[in-house]
Short mmCIF file of C-alpha atoms and ligand atoms in Angstrom, two decimals:
data_model
loop_
_atom_site.label_atom_id
_atom_site.label_comp_id
_atom_site.label_asym_id
_atom_site.label_seq_id
_atom_site.Cartn_x
_atom_site.Cartn_y
_atom_site.Cartn_z
CA MET A 1 141.42 45.34 23.43
CA ASN A 2 139.64 44.10 26.48
CA TYR A 3 139.82 44.19 30.25
CA THR A 4 141.75 40.91 30.53
CA ASP A 5 144.45 42.13 28.13
CA ALA A 6 144.79 45.35 30.13
CA LEU A 7 144.97 43.44 33.42
CA ASN A 8 147.62 41.09 32.04
CA LEU A 9 149.65 44.03 30.77
CA MET A 10 149.50 45.69 34.19
CA HIS A 11 150.52 42.47 35.95
CA GLU A 12 153.43 42.12 33.56
CA TYR A 13 154.75 45.55 34.55
CA ILE A 14 153.65 45.90 38.18
CA LYS A 15 154.91 43.31 40.67
CA ASN A 16 154.50 45.29 43.88
CA GLU A 17 151.29 44.17 45.63
CA VAL A 18 150.68 47.54 47.31
CA LEU A 19 150.81 49.27 43.96
CA ARG A 20 148.58 46.63 42.40
CA ARG A 21 146.03 47.21 45.14
CA HIS A 22 146.07 50.94 44.48
CA ILE A 23 145.46 50.21 40.81
CA TYR A 24 142.60 47.80 41.64
CA ALA A 25 141.02 50.48 43.84
CA VAL A 26 141.10 53.03 41.03
CA GLU A 27 139.77 50.42 38.59
CA THR A 28 136.90 49.65 40.94
CA ALA A 29 136.03 53.32 41.45
CA MET A 30 136.16 53.91 37.69
CA GLY A 31 133.85 50.97 37.03
CA ALA A 32 131.37 52.17 39.64
CA TYR A 33 131.31 55.68 38.16
CA ALA A 34 130.88 54.30 34.64
CA ARG A 35 127.78 52.44 35.85
CA LYS A 36 126.50 55.55 37.61
CA TYR A 37 126.90 57.71 34.51
CA GLY A 38 125.72 55.03 32.06
CA GLU A 39 129.14 54.90 30.39
CA ASP A 40 131.28 52.03 29.04
CA GLU A 41 132.21 50.14 32.19
CA GLU A 42 134.90 47.99 30.58
CA LYS A 43 136.64 50.97 28.99
CA TRP A 44 136.61 52.95 32.23
CA ALA A 45 137.94 49.94 34.15
CA ILE A 46 140.75 49.59 31.58
CA VAL A 47 141.70 53.23 32.19
CA GLY A 48 141.85 52.50 35.91
CA VAL A 49 143.94 49.36 35.39
CA LEU A 50 146.42 51.07 33.10
CA HIS A 51 146.72 54.53 34.68
CA ASP A 52 149.82 53.57 36.70
CA PHE A 53 151.00 50.45 34.84
CA ASP A 54 154.34 52.10 33.95
CA TYR A 55 154.99 53.39 37.46
CA GLU A 56 157.31 50.60 38.60
CA MET A 57 159.47 50.99 35.51
CA TYR A 58 159.21 54.79 35.27
CA PRO A 59 158.47 56.19 38.74
CA ILE A 60 159.63 59.69 37.85
CA ILE A 61 157.25 62.28 36.40
CA PRO A 62 156.94 62.99 33.47
CA ASP A 63 158.33 59.57 32.38
CA HIS A 64 155.25 58.32 34.20
CA PRO A 65 152.82 58.48 32.44
CA LEU A 66 154.47 59.59 29.15
CA LYS A 67 156.55 56.43 28.59
CA GLY A 68 153.59 54.27 29.45
CA SER A 69 151.46 56.18 27.00
CA GLU A 70 153.95 55.39 24.22
CA ILE A 71 153.77 51.71 25.11
CA LEU A 72 149.97 51.86 25.04
CA LYS A 73 150.04 53.61 21.68
CA SER A 74 152.30 50.90 20.24
CA LYS A 75 149.81 48.31 21.46
CA GLY A 76 146.96 50.10 19.71
CA TYR A 77 145.18 51.63 22.69
CA PRO A 78 142.93 54.47 21.48
CA GLU A 79 143.53 58.14 22.07
CA ASP A 80 140.69 58.70 24.52
CA ILE A 81 142.11 56.05 26.87
CA ARG A 82 145.65 57.44 26.57
CA ASP A 83 144.51 61.03 27.02
CA ALA A 84 142.56 60.20 30.17
CA ILE A 85 145.65 58.47 31.57
CA LEU A 86 147.96 61.35 30.59
CA GLY A 87 145.55 63.75 32.25
CA HIS A 88 145.98 62.21 35.70
CA THR A 89 149.24 64.10 36.17
CA SER A 90 149.25 67.86 35.67
CA PHE A 91 152.77 67.67 34.25
CA SER A 92 151.73 66.02 31.01
CA ASN A 93 149.74 69.16 30.08
CA VAL A 94 146.92 67.09 28.66
CA PRO A 95 143.63 68.71 29.72
CA ARG A 96 140.99 66.55 31.33
CA VAL A 97 138.23 67.00 28.78
CA SER A 98 136.28 63.75 28.93
CA GLN A 99 134.17 62.69 31.86
CA MET A 100 136.37 59.57 31.99
CA ALA A 101 139.49 61.70 32.45
CA LYS A 102 137.83 63.82 35.14
CA VAL A 103 136.69 60.77 37.07
CA LEU A 104 140.16 59.20 36.90
CA TYR A 105 141.74 62.34 38.30
CA ALA A 106 139.08 62.70 40.99
CA CYS A 107 139.49 59.07 42.10
CA ASP A 108 143.24 58.47 41.88
CA GLU A 109 144.56 60.32 44.91
CA LEU A 110 141.36 59.81 46.87
CA CYS A 111 141.54 56.02 46.47
CA GLY A 112 145.08 56.12 47.83
CA PHE A 113 143.98 58.26 50.71
CA ILE A 114 140.97 56.11 51.61
CA SER A 115 143.19 53.01 51.58
CA ALA A 116 145.65 54.75 53.90
CA VAL A 117 142.84 55.64 56.33
CA ALA A 118 141.21 52.20 56.16
CA VAL A 119 144.28 49.99 56.45
CA ILE A 120 145.14 51.14 59.99
CA ARG A 121 141.61 50.66 61.35
CA PRO A 122 140.60 47.42 63.16
CA ASN A 123 137.69 46.80 60.77
CA LYS A 124 139.56 48.30 57.83
CA ILE A 125 137.07 49.61 55.23
CA LEU A 126 134.10 47.62 56.56
CA ASP A 127 132.71 50.41 58.77
CA LEU A 128 134.64 53.36 57.43
CA GLU A 129 132.61 56.58 57.49
CA VAL A 130 132.93 59.67 55.31
CA SER A 131 133.54 61.74 58.44
CA SER A 132 136.69 59.74 59.31
CA VAL A 133 138.12 60.37 55.85
CA LYS A 134 137.27 64.08 56.03
CA LYS A 135 138.89 64.33 59.45
CA LYS A 136 142.09 62.75 58.18
CA LEU A 137 142.11 65.04 55.15
CA LYS A 138 142.30 67.98 57.56
CA ASP A 139 145.16 66.33 59.46
CA LYS A 140 148.11 67.49 57.39
CA SER A 141 150.53 65.13 59.13
CA PHE A 142 148.55 62.08 57.98
CA ALA A 143 149.54 60.59 54.61
CA LYS A 144 151.23 63.86 53.85
CA ASN A 145 152.41 62.72 50.42
CA VAL A 146 148.78 62.67 49.26
CA SER A 147 148.00 66.05 47.74
CA ARG A 148 144.86 67.55 49.25
CA GLU A 149 144.93 70.16 46.47
CA ASP A 150 144.71 67.42 43.80
CA ILE A 151 141.80 65.81 45.63
CA ASP A 152 139.95 69.14 45.90
CA LEU A 153 140.62 70.05 42.28
CA GLY A 154 139.43 66.63 41.09
CA MET A 155 136.11 67.01 42.87
CA LYS A 156 135.72 70.57 41.60
CA GLU A 157 136.33 69.54 37.99
CA LEU A 158 133.91 66.65 38.31
CA GLY A 159 131.32 68.86 39.96
CA VAL A 160 130.74 66.62 42.96
CA SER A 161 130.67 67.48 46.64
CA HIS A 162 133.23 66.10 49.08
CA GLU A 163 130.47 64.28 50.89
CA GLU A 164 128.96 62.48 47.89
CA HIS A 165 132.26 61.71 46.16
CA ILE A 166 134.01 60.31 49.23
CA ARG A 167 130.91 58.26 50.07
CA PHE A 168 130.65 56.92 46.54
CA VAL A 169 134.31 55.86 46.40
CA ILE A 170 134.19 54.25 49.86
CA GLU A 171 131.10 52.24 48.88
CA ALA A 172 132.71 51.16 45.60
CA MET A 173 135.89 50.08 47.39
CA LYS A 174 133.91 48.16 50.03
CA VAL A 175 132.47 45.90 47.35
CA ASP A 176 136.02 44.99 46.29
CA SER A 177 137.56 44.99 49.78
CA GLY A 178 139.05 41.48 49.50
CA ARG A 179 141.12 42.30 46.44
CA LEU A 180 142.12 45.63 47.96
CA GLY A 181 143.42 43.99 51.14
CA LEU A 182 140.93 46.01 53.19
CA ASN A 183 138.95 43.29 54.95
CA PRO A 184 139.21 43.04 58.76
FE1 LIG B 201 150.00 57.97 38.48
FE1 LIG B 202 147.37 56.19 40.73
#
């Protein structure tokens, strides 16, 4: 069970490049947080890579992520990885107990939102400021399918401020901007 296996599995199931980029963003944020907290970077990256791997095949909740979790179980993925992934949707009723699960939930919607803000800017993520993201979060007509409530709850559960969490995720995503399609 390693990162390359997880990445290959995701690529097998997810063909849409936009969705892949979302998954890479979450993977990158997870890896950065693992380093920050002194946790297992490879494991956290695997959780990021696999959190939406079943989404193209099962886009309806709760099939996503329940069906995917069954596939992961059959492949021998451990419970802590599967629980963290199940916890990223409230519908699966799996509580976010581990720090890994809390970070995944706190990063998932926010990564999508930051990408949405960055992609329409001339310099994309290169010079994106926290204030621009905060401003767009208040603009309910922007990326209205991204749940502000989920983003707020994720930060609350993780015990991080809007300012520090948004800054941390932006900086993590900047490092991986090429793969995320967010270079100018
Ligand atoms: Fe998801
Ligand atoms: Fe996601």
